[in-house]
XYZ file of C-alpha atoms in Angstrom:
694
model
C 66.604 72.309 121.064
C 66.174 75.270 122.900
C 70.274 75.931 122.092
C 69.321 74.910 118.225
C 66.786 77.171 118.063
C 68.768 80.452 120.176
C 71.413 80.194 117.560
C 69.067 80.295 114.211
C 67.211 83.380 116.161
C 71.055 84.767 116.935
C 71.878 84.187 113.152
C 68.944 85.556 111.812
C 69.353 88.445 113.647
C 73.373 89.066 112.954
C 73.976 88.177 109.731
C 72.387 91.029 108.189
C 73.488 92.950 110.621
C 77.321 92.801 109.314
C 78.278 96.104 110.270
C 77.283 95.409 113.924
C 74.505 95.654 115.884
C 76.032 98.753 117.767
C 76.675 102.197 116.454
C 78.940 103.743 119.110
C 79.404 107.895 118.662
C 83.105 107.392 119.764
C 83.437 106.117 116.165
C 81.332 108.402 113.965
C 82.755 111.280 115.915
C 86.487 110.120 115.492
C 85.532 109.966 111.690
C 84.068 113.242 111.372
C 87.152 114.528 112.814
C 90.161 113.277 110.851
C 87.736 114.068 108.080
C 87.665 117.636 108.626
C 91.497 117.447 109.902
C 93.163 115.402 107.456
C 94.592 117.339 104.224
C 94.915 115.546 100.617
C 97.094 118.276 99.302
C 99.346 118.227 102.255
C 99.800 114.535 101.934
C 100.936 115.215 98.154
C 103.197 117.311 99.304
C 104.540 115.064 101.416
C 104.372 112.457 98.484
C 106.284 114.969 96.121
C 108.840 115.199 98.904
C 109.364 111.633 99.144
C 109.514 111.036 95.303
C 111.825 113.301 94.478
C 114.524 110.902 95.667
C 112.596 107.603 95.433
C 112.104 107.934 91.988
C 116.703 107.881 91.506
C 116.755 104.428 93.043
C 120.087 105.002 93.936
C 121.054 104.296 97.475
C 122.144 108.150 98.068
C 118.552 108.933 97.262
C 117.113 106.523 99.698
C 119.136 108.301 102.174
C 117.598 110.876 101.337
C 113.951 110.319 101.361
C 114.486 108.885 104.713
C 115.960 111.819 106.407
C 113.172 113.621 104.550
C 110.668 111.660 106.749
C 112.428 111.911 109.654
C 112.334 115.832 109.220
C 108.358 115.189 108.287
C 108.240 113.676 111.435
C 109.774 116.637 113.138
C 107.501 119.526 111.349
C 104.843 117.361 112.909
C 106.225 117.480 116.392
C 106.249 113.883 116.750
C 107.308 112.606 120.140
C 110.194 110.701 118.445
C 112.015 110.790 114.554
C 115.177 109.068 114.043
C 116.848 107.153 111.653
C 118.237 103.471 112.453
C 120.840 102.729 110.239
C 121.525 99.321 108.923
C 124.253 97.885 106.781
C 124.157 98.017 102.252
C 127.119 95.734 102.326
C 125.207 92.793 100.775
C 126.287 90.372 102.918
C 124.770 91.221 106.610
C 122.166 89.053 107.172
C 118.505 89.709 109.051
C 116.591 86.994 109.491
C 117.071 84.914 106.535
C 117.697 87.945 104.052
C 120.829 89.199 103.027
C 121.076 93.570 102.825
C 121.066 94.570 100.024
C 124.696 95.712 98.146
C 125.032 99.883 98.128
C 124.939 100.575 94.294
C 124.800 104.488 92.697
C 124.026 105.572 89.335
C 124.603 109.259 87.695
C 124.230 108.686 84.369
C 123.333 106.041 81.699
C 121.814 105.975 77.866
C 121.262 103.628 75.729
C 121.533 104.610 71.455
C 120.932 102.591 68.418
C 124.296 103.422 66.226
C 123.142 100.582 63.415
C 121.435 101.210 61.378
C 122.071 104.997 60.508
C 119.557 107.725 60.429
C 116.390 105.941 62.417
C 113.832 108.434 63.782
C 115.062 109.799 67.265
C 112.187 107.998 69.130
C 113.848 104.811 68.132
C 117.910 105.821 67.948
C 117.562 107.158 71.757
C 116.272 104.279 73.697
C 117.124 105.388 76.613
C 118.292 108.329 79.262
C 118.582 108.242 82.978
C 118.285 111.497 83.894
C 115.067 111.824 82.119
C 113.740 108.881 83.312
C 115.031 107.136 85.627
C 113.211 103.619 85.437
C 114.931 103.533 81.693
C 117.816 101.908 83.527
C 117.457 98.727 85.534
C 118.565 98.761 89.125
C 122.231 97.198 90.014
C 122.934 97.826 86.456
C 127.385 97.496 86.687
C 129.634 100.448 85.281
C 131.160 100.826 81.624
C 134.176 102.295 80.443
C 133.590 106.183 80.062
C 133.096 105.706 76.510
C 130.625 103.139 76.591
C 130.592 99.449 75.105
C 129.100 98.729 71.523
C 127.344 95.636 71.079
C 124.748 94.021 68.669
C 121.293 93.559 70.000
C 120.115 89.849 69.312
C 116.442 88.686 69.975
C 115.379 86.180 72.553
C 111.942 85.159 71.420
C 110.952 83.027 74.935
C 112.612 84.090 78.423
C 113.624 80.295 78.437
C 117.087 79.968 79.842
C 117.671 76.547 77.209
C 116.932 79.194 74.149
C 120.149 80.877 75.369
C 122.427 77.919 74.085
C 121.386 77.904 70.944
C 121.012 81.460 70.512
C 124.498 83.365 69.090
C 124.262 85.687 72.022
C 128.270 85.688 73.392
C 129.322 89.425 73.504
C 126.017 90.975 72.484
C 123.032 92.595 74.308
C 120.068 90.280 74.047
C 116.372 92.077 73.693
C 113.449 90.042 75.640
C 109.762 90.180 76.880
C 109.881 89.104 80.251
C 111.273 87.707 83.338
C 114.734 89.406 82.388
C 115.662 89.261 86.105
C 115.310 85.080 85.980
C 117.545 85.334 83.227
C 120.641 87.338 84.968
C 122.364 84.239 86.256
C 123.036 82.748 83.057
C 124.448 85.836 81.211
C 128.128 85.414 82.268
C 127.965 81.535 81.863
C 126.886 82.724 77.869
C 129.092 86.039 78.221
C 126.012 88.046 77.692
C 126.641 91.644 78.369
C 123.278 92.602 79.593
C 119.847 92.579 78.262
C 117.487 94.959 76.639
C 113.813 94.513 78.114
C 110.139 95.315 76.755
C 108.411 93.501 79.818
C 105.331 95.492 81.317
C 103.046 94.552 84.202
C 100.213 96.508 82.902
C 98.656 95.961 79.953
C 96.301 98.791 78.245
C 96.525 100.685 75.158
C 98.866 103.199 76.542
C 101.156 100.685 78.209
C 102.858 100.379 74.663
C 104.989 103.345 75.593
C 105.499 103.021 78.872
C 107.998 100.767 80.325
C 108.467 98.732 83.506
C 110.798 99.338 86.152
C 113.330 96.940 86.915
C 113.860 97.076 90.733
C 116.054 93.380 91.255
C 118.857 92.131 89.726
C 119.993 88.640 91.980
C 121.471 85.470 90.386
C 119.476 83.689 93.228
C 115.936 82.158 91.028
C 113.355 83.983 92.670
C 115.625 86.773 94.253
C 114.997 90.252 94.184
C 117.697 92.992 95.318
C 121.359 92.773 94.354
C 123.979 91.092 96.846
C 127.701 90.360 97.153
C 127.832 87.121 95.687
C 126.047 88.512 92.517
C 128.004 88.825 89.299
C 128.425 92.637 88.837
C 129.223 92.418 85.658
C 125.940 92.829 83.961
C 123.268 96.023 82.194
C 119.643 96.121 82.331
C 117.715 98.257 79.904
C 114.788 98.432 80.441
C 111.947 99.836 76.832
C 108.602 100.487 75.845
C 106.881 97.792 73.443
C 106.912 100.140 70.918
C 110.213 100.779 70.718
C 111.035 97.241 71.202
C 108.635 95.598 68.200
C 110.434 98.815 66.289
C 113.337 96.732 66.876
C 112.303 93.700 66.227
C 111.012 94.199 62.765
C 113.999 95.559 61.859
C 116.172 91.962 62.800
C 113.854 89.994 61.884
C 114.164 91.439 58.707
C 118.044 90.591 58.382
C 118.835 93.926 59.619
C 121.616 94.315 62.136
C 121.410 96.162 64.652
C 123.655 97.621 66.939
C 124.164 99.864 69.702
C 126.322 101.819 72.374
C 125.700 101.712 75.569
C 126.840 103.779 78.894
C 126.596 102.991 82.496
C 127.908 105.452 85.019
C 127.310 103.815 87.829
C 129.063 102.076 91.286
C 129.323 99.305 93.685
C 130.269 100.226 97.458
C 130.100 98.178 100.659
C 130.856 101.239 102.903
C 127.195 102.595 103.662
C 124.035 102.254 105.208
C 120.451 101.926 104.364
C 118.397 103.696 107.009
C 114.865 103.162 107.977
C 113.258 106.020 110.006
C 110.994 105.289 113.459
C 108.552 107.862 114.713
C 106.749 107.628 117.330
C 103.829 109.604 119.992
C 103.579 108.739 123.075
C 100.050 107.369 125.057
C 98.855 108.177 128.336
C 99.089 104.320 129.376
C 100.906 102.980 131.801
C 101.652 99.454 130.252
C 103.983 100.533 127.107
C 101.741 99.052 124.485
C 101.203 100.851 121.451
C 99.862 100.390 117.664
C 102.259 100.685 114.636
C 101.899 102.325 111.474
C 104.123 100.966 108.510
C 104.496 101.687 105.094
C 107.704 101.344 102.484
C 109.562 104.155 100.741
C 112.712 103.790 98.667
C 110.419 102.839 95.155
C 109.893 104.486 91.793
C 107.221 105.100 91.739
C 104.995 108.226 93.392
C 101.928 106.096 93.621
C 103.804 102.865 94.673
C 104.753 104.013 97.524
C 105.661 107.473 97.906
C 101.993 108.149 98.251
C 101.847 105.450 101.057
C 104.460 106.911 103.239
C 103.094 110.289 103.006
C 99.427 108.673 104.016
C 100.980 107.337 107.157
C 102.904 110.671 108.155
C 99.669 112.634 107.072
C 97.519 110.548 109.837
C 100.051 110.118 112.692
C 100.698 113.595 112.205
C 97.225 114.411 112.103
C 95.918 112.440 115.282
C 99.184 114.305 117.436
C 97.753 117.581 115.911
C 94.391 116.732 117.373
C 95.869 115.919 120.805
C 98.317 118.579 121.050
C 95.204 120.624 120.343
C 92.866 119.096 122.730
C 90.095 118.076 120.121
C 91.388 114.431 120.809
C 92.512 112.589 124.294
C 96.132 111.078 124.353
C 94.834 107.460 123.330
C 96.221 104.892 126.009
C 98.707 103.691 123.240
C 101.529 105.460 121.821
C 101.785 105.016 117.890
C 104.736 103.968 116.387
C 106.060 104.921 112.813
C 107.717 102.609 110.282
C 108.974 103.621 106.932
C 112.159 102.650 104.812
C 112.457 99.630 102.483
C 110.107 97.438 101.541
C 110.752 93.646 103.683
C 114.767 94.518 103.720
C 113.442 97.820 106.246
C 110.589 96.185 107.854
C 112.284 92.979 109.031
C 115.488 94.288 110.342
C 112.927 96.577 112.041
C 111.359 93.636 112.746
C 114.653 92.189 114.062
C 115.835 95.243 116.354
C 112.403 95.472 118.274
C 111.454 92.036 118.452
C 109.980 91.852 122.044
C 108.106 94.996 121.706
C 106.614 93.398 118.631
C 105.453 90.335 120.360
C 104.830 92.144 124.130
C 103.476 95.546 123.488
C 102.746 95.957 119.791
C 98.394 95.176 119.434
C 97.360 95.914 116.065
C 99.093 97.403 112.830
C 98.181 98.987 109.458
C 100.296 99.434 106.532
C 99.517 101.728 102.987
C 100.775 100.649 99.905
C 100.635 101.706 96.420
C 97.655 103.455 95.479
C 96.890 107.426 95.055
C 95.640 107.190 91.011
C 92.561 107.968 89.120
C 89.937 108.472 91.379
C 87.104 108.577 89.089
C 87.996 105.328 86.880
C 85.570 102.935 86.821
C 87.300 99.600 88.091
C 88.462 101.840 90.833
C 88.558 100.317 94.642
C 90.170 100.562 97.696
C 91.254 96.501 99.339
C 91.483 96.118 102.322
C 93.890 93.368 102.798
C 93.041 91.037 106.263
C 95.128 88.673 108.318
C 95.531 84.556 107.912
C 94.293 82.581 109.104
C 97.837 81.895 111.488
C 96.501 84.998 112.903
C 92.595 85.485 113.727
C 91.796 88.706 115.062
C 89.411 91.448 115.304
C 90.929 94.714 113.538
C 90.267 92.681 110.190
C 86.177 93.306 111.071
C 87.372 96.990 112.826
C 89.070 97.708 109.544
C 85.799 96.555 107.227
C 83.508 98.896 109.569
C 85.929 101.939 109.044
C 85.801 101.527 105.266
C 81.944 101.123 105.215
C 81.405 103.701 107.913
C 83.133 106.553 106.075
C 82.126 105.478 102.160
C 78.603 105.286 103.243
C 78.865 108.951 104.652
C 81.391 110.495 102.787
C 81.677 108.506 99.392
C 78.895 106.441 98.204
C 79.568 105.576 95.123
C 83.211 104.323 96.271
C 83.716 100.866 96.227
C 86.062 98.735 98.771
C 86.596 95.032 99.147
C 88.251 92.860 101.211
C 90.626 90.221 99.912
C 92.698 87.029 101.819
C 95.819 87.881 103.316
C 98.864 88.861 101.257
C 102.025 89.753 102.199
C 104.317 92.791 102.077
C 105.614 95.205 104.913
C 102.075 92.949 106.347
C 104.343 90.446 107.678
C 104.396 91.358 111.315
C 101.176 89.002 111.585
C 103.378 85.919 111.441
C 102.899 83.466 114.831
C 106.592 84.954 115.738
C 105.533 88.276 116.671
C 101.734 88.092 116.516
C 100.955 91.350 115.477
C 97.634 91.545 113.367
C 98.247 93.416 110.908
C 95.900 94.935 107.688
C 96.627 96.638 104.404
C 95.180 99.809 103.170
C 95.571 99.036 99.527
C 93.880 101.668 97.228
C 95.202 100.761 94.023
C 92.595 102.476 91.632
C 92.268 99.826 88.679
C 94.943 101.881 86.317
C 98.167 100.403 85.297
C 101.071 102.727 87.299
C 102.283 99.808 89.190
C 105.801 99.482 88.525
C 106.582 101.501 85.003
C 107.321 104.863 84.003
C 103.670 106.147 84.082
C 104.299 106.443 87.797
C 104.394 109.930 88.360
C 103.603 112.753 90.834
C 100.936 113.734 88.107
C 99.456 110.727 88.450
C 98.588 110.927 92.187
C 95.088 112.105 93.160
C 95.069 114.048 96.382
C 91.311 111.889 96.956
C 93.098 108.950 96.944
C 95.758 109.948 99.113
C 92.851 111.469 101.519
C 90.754 108.412 101.668
C 94.055 106.388 103.042
C 94.983 108.651 105.112
C 91.589 109.184 106.989
C 91.568 105.090 106.832
C 94.628 105.443 108.345
C 94.166 107.650 111.118
C 90.669 106.010 112.280
C 92.460 102.595 112.893
C 95.424 104.171 114.428
C 93.548 106.517 116.998
C 90.192 103.664 117.716
C 92.168 101.237 118.442
C 95.201 103.020 120.112
C 92.510 103.952 122.670
C 90.485 100.769 122.916
C 89.883 99.368 126.065
C 87.389 97.393 128.640
C 84.635 100.145 127.132
C 85.023 99.048 123.381
C 85.026 95.675 123.633
C 80.589 94.753 123.151
C 81.256 97.152 119.928
C 84.423 95.417 118.427
C 82.410 91.532 120.206
C 79.568 92.626 117.703
C 81.517 93.428 114.828
C 83.859 90.508 114.875
C 80.845 88.081 115.738
C 78.674 89.171 112.788
C 81.361 88.875 110.625
C 82.661 85.487 111.328
C 79.085 84.190 111.308
C 79.209 85.475 107.587
C 82.791 83.948 107.139
C 81.332 79.981 108.057
C 77.870 80.895 106.437
C 80.040 81.603 103.110
C 82.254 78.083 103.514
C 79.149 76.352 103.801
C 77.244 77.842 100.886
C 80.213 76.879 98.955
C 80.861 73.384 100.444
C 76.953 72.962 99.270
C 77.319 74.243 96.250
C 80.516 72.071 95.564
C 78.322 68.938 96.246
C 76.812 69.096 93.017
C 80.008 68.232 91.546
C 80.090 64.595 93.075
C 79.951 61.758 90.821
C 79.622 58.709 92.890
C 79.476 57.502 96.793
C 83.012 57.755 97.188
C 82.905 61.617 96.387
C 80.681 61.847 98.845
C 82.241 60.421 101.046
C 85.146 62.761 100.965
C 83.082 65.707 100.691
C 81.449 64.976 103.965
C 84.784 64.213 105.662
C 86.091 68.148 104.336
C 83.387 69.585 104.447
C 81.992 69.127 108.582
C 86.117 69.680 108.996
C 86.532 73.011 107.401
C 83.017 74.155 108.593
C 84.109 73.327 112.611
C 87.270 74.927 111.604
C 86.280 78.219 110.253
C 83.936 78.493 113.348
C 86.908 78.004 115.417
C 88.850 80.198 113.622
C 86.253 83.188 114.022
C 85.717 82.025 118.024
C 89.478 83.163 118.053
C 89.095 86.069 116.095
C 86.905 87.160 118.733
C 88.971 85.927 122.167
C 91.248 87.800 120.214
C 89.553 90.992 121.486
C 90.851 90.600 125.140
C 94.142 92.263 124.013
C 93.412 95.595 123.975
C 91.692 95.375 127.240
C 93.567 96.533 130.029
C 95.177 93.768 132.453
C 92.503 94.976 135.450
C 89.797 94.045 133.428
C 91.158 91.225 131.005
C 89.546 88.625 132.801
C 85.856 89.740 132.772
C 86.473 90.545 129.087
C 87.065 87.201 128.883
C 84.236 85.645 130.178
C 82.359 87.918 127.941
C 83.917 87.009 124.757
C 83.954 83.233 125.755
C 79.995 83.021 125.235
C 80.453 84.749 121.823
C 83.072 82.348 120.513
C 81.158 79.200 121.835
C 78.288 80.470 119.862
C 80.436 80.509 116.694
C 80.978 77.326 117.240
C 78.344 76.173 118.315
C 76.955 78.051 114.842
C 79.690 75.796 112.908
C 78.229 72.922 114.430
C 74.390 73.486 113.168
C 75.574 74.164 110.167
C 78.316 70.878 109.924
C 75.019 69.393 110.625
C 72.959 70.792 107.969
C 75.618 69.923 105.157
C 75.889 65.772 106.486
C 71.921 66.292 105.698
C 72.355 68.339 102.511
C 75.245 65.098 101.669
C 72.533 62.492 102.691
C 69.986 63.895 100.102
C 72.669 64.408 97.288
C 73.118 60.659 97.555
C 69.653 59.557 97.740
C 68.987 61.746 94.955
C 71.372 59.846 93.048
C 70.735 56.388 94.465
C 74.056 56.191 95.599
C 75.869 55.054 98.682
C 77.890 56.802 100.630
C 81.642 55.238 101.295
C 82.854 56.579 104.302
C 85.816 58.630 103.793
C 89.237 56.604 105.740
C 92.205 59.306 105.179
C 95.745 57.941 104.330
C 97.742 55.940 106.980
C 100.898 55.452 104.914
C 104.476 55.328 105.158
C 104.995 59.204 104.020
C 101.721 59.387 107.240
C 103.797 57.638 109.597
C 106.523 59.413 108.632
C 105.088 63.070 108.496
C 103.745 62.341 112.385
C 107.326 61.703 113.407
C 108.586 64.891 112.246
C 108.241 67.869 114.331
C 109.884 71.037 113.184
C 110.906 74.105 114.841
C 112.047 77.491 113.661
C 114.290 80.071 115.145
C 113.913 82.599 112.161
C 111.134 85.060 111.495
C 109.407 85.975 108.299
C 110.770 84.185 105.962
C 113.423 82.021 104.188
C 115.516 83.280 101.255
C 118.032 80.219 101.022
C 120.765 82.570 100.313
C 123.932 80.824 100.275
C 122.611 77.422 99.411
C 123.304 76.689 95.915
C 120.207 76.107 93.660
C 121.391 73.380 92.579
C 120.930 71.833 96.059
C 117.566 72.875 96.509
C 114.473 70.697 97.579
C 111.040 70.944 96.413
C 111.786 74.982 95.464
C 112.636 76.571 92.466
C 112.572 80.077 93.359
C 112.800 81.548 96.519
C 110.245 80.667 99.361
C 110.203 84.266 100.510
C 106.564 85.573 99.912
C 104.109 84.636 101.662
C 101.024 83.060 99.685
C 98.652 80.132 100.489
C 99.472 77.802 97.857
C 102.763 78.033 98.118
C 103.575 75.399 100.179
C 107.138 76.201 101.056
C 105.685 79.581 102.476
C 102.505 78.870 103.913
C 103.772 75.959 106.088
C 106.745 77.581 107.280
C 104.535 79.810 109.696
C 102.794 76.679 111.023
C 106.181 75.821 111.866
C 106.378 75.684 116.332
C 107.794 72.952 117.568
C 104.914 71.348 118.657
C 103.042 70.607 115.353
C 103.622 67.570 113.221
C 103.953 67.833 108.999
C 100.346 66.025 109.224
C 99.210 69.115 110.710
C 100.785 71.481 109.201
C 100.108 69.969 105.726
C 96.271 70.040 106.824
C 95.991 73.582 108.227
C 98.150 74.377 104.901
C 95.445 73.002 102.725
C 92.193 74.419 105.119
C 93.622 77.923 104.151
C 94.448 77.226 100.451
C 91.460 75.046 99.831
C 93.251 72.866 97.400
C 95.208 69.966 98.852
C 98.804 69.779 98.983
C 100.263 68.615 95.368
C 103.564 68.241 93.346
C 105.285 68.937 96.690
C 106.503 66.668 99.461
C 106.804 68.829 102.850
C 108.735 65.847 104.543
C 111.845 66.223 101.806
C 111.585 69.762 102.322
C 111.891 70.124 105.722
C 114.569 67.233 105.766
C 116.418 69.703 103.393
C 115.734 72.785 105.353
C 117.065 70.724 108.797
C 120.252 70.069 107.020
C 120.969 73.480 106.279
C 120.103 74.473 110.218
C 116.923 76.516 108.718
C 114.539 74.470 111.218
C 115.552 71.845 114.084
C 113.047 68.675 115.058
C 111.696 68.614 118.066
C 112.566 64.871 119.651
């Protein structure tokens, strides 16, 4: 009884104090220093310096962008700044990802030649030099005089419709999924695609066009590789222009276009990424990592994110060199390069250092638009369940302090894990990684409106300050920071467990009979106890920031808090059980105890223990799509309810498929349906992508 009373008192005290029990002056002092020194205008200048190259979306310009990153690092006095080359040959494999094929474009136009005398707005559809997003990346070269072809409408992006469409020797106009149609173009003799697909729909988006950045024959593929067809072109136009052309065609008029593309493919060059380093003072050689990707069309996505990282780390370095801040125990390493393709290469080149020496990471991606939009909010992306960590609580507290002091009307929110250059948290690497994602509610993402004029220096400044605080605080964290970090993580853990309990109690009202109540009881108690254990491990994770000679002492301190979280979970599980019984009595029904299935599938799954050796995710490249099992697109992007990708991170040579399935369901909050893990992992084993432990 005393234990329960103590737990209840602890809950009552802790839950309202989500921001932590103590407020160390050091974090407030850091906030004051950073907010005075970091410059949004300088960050915008860096954004422009990168965007002037990235906006062209070609390998030569990507190389110039990477060189510019290195130049900025040198200007800010980084202790290390270098380019690392990776082959741009379309065949080199990093993990299970294949590096992109080299591509350059000098010019491209698309013009309506029939009917004649159209208004210029609808006659001159695309000009790459005026609008680089109007040409789809990796479009094939055309003869100098170009090609002339009829434009036909594909009403829906459905490969089956291509069979019946008279499109041989023609170009199709389609409104969605143009990348997914590529693999069918040669089969039906189609020359290319004109697309008016758009990501963000608004009153203004009808006059914008999407940036079409992938061109792959593989379902769910992305950047072009050497085995992809090199015959097809793709242009991107606005919905306004596309609807004008559709109306002409539906009126029975023939629309013919002339397409010119001056481009080339090549395999004898490299795709670089840039790394920088600001050294620490400690002898252990530990680091924190700052990452961002460049090599995208947009000024906001993601020249701005790269610029914010450069400003954050550059300012930290200035403050250290000027004596305003002491040199932190850990070094701060920077990676900037192509999204995923560059970061996975970096991970492969530095795997041992990431596993053994890197304690935390932060990524800045996409978010320097209109600061004053009502829908504007900064998003902080948390870690997945396979990486329980104190950094989720730390970054949330940093944002809370910053905005409450400097921008009290500004909104920020936390969201579950999303994969981008945030995969360093995956268990084979093991670096807790948070994503500062200040999307500002507009419609800039991946379309022609994402220009330097839209970049807001206030958004840039916020992103830079949050990144700098996170990096410096965790770079210098040690035993003295353990109480504060524990309070933050413990408080957040209480809220996470309480939220799960509330969600389960609310769901009880949907139970229709005793069998459903029995299933809810079994699931609910398991969920509460699972998340209590997960939050306990997040507290225990704090020990990674403590010097070796104090780790044992810190661990003893942390174990008490982890135990209290477990006890809190047990209390809520007990309360949930009582609620289930109350529902049963109120409905005059008898609870039927739930018995987990133990059929042929479960027994076979218990005997399969897969082990992986490939980091991050699978691309299935080299396996014909017709031979794929249980998947219709590449499982390269982690998602909680994408069973192919989410299960893969639990594969460790110790868990069987029953255990892996349960962990996936606990994170997604829904049962695995319409996906057979046994069939999928037998398929992977046959292609040497996993091995089965005997």
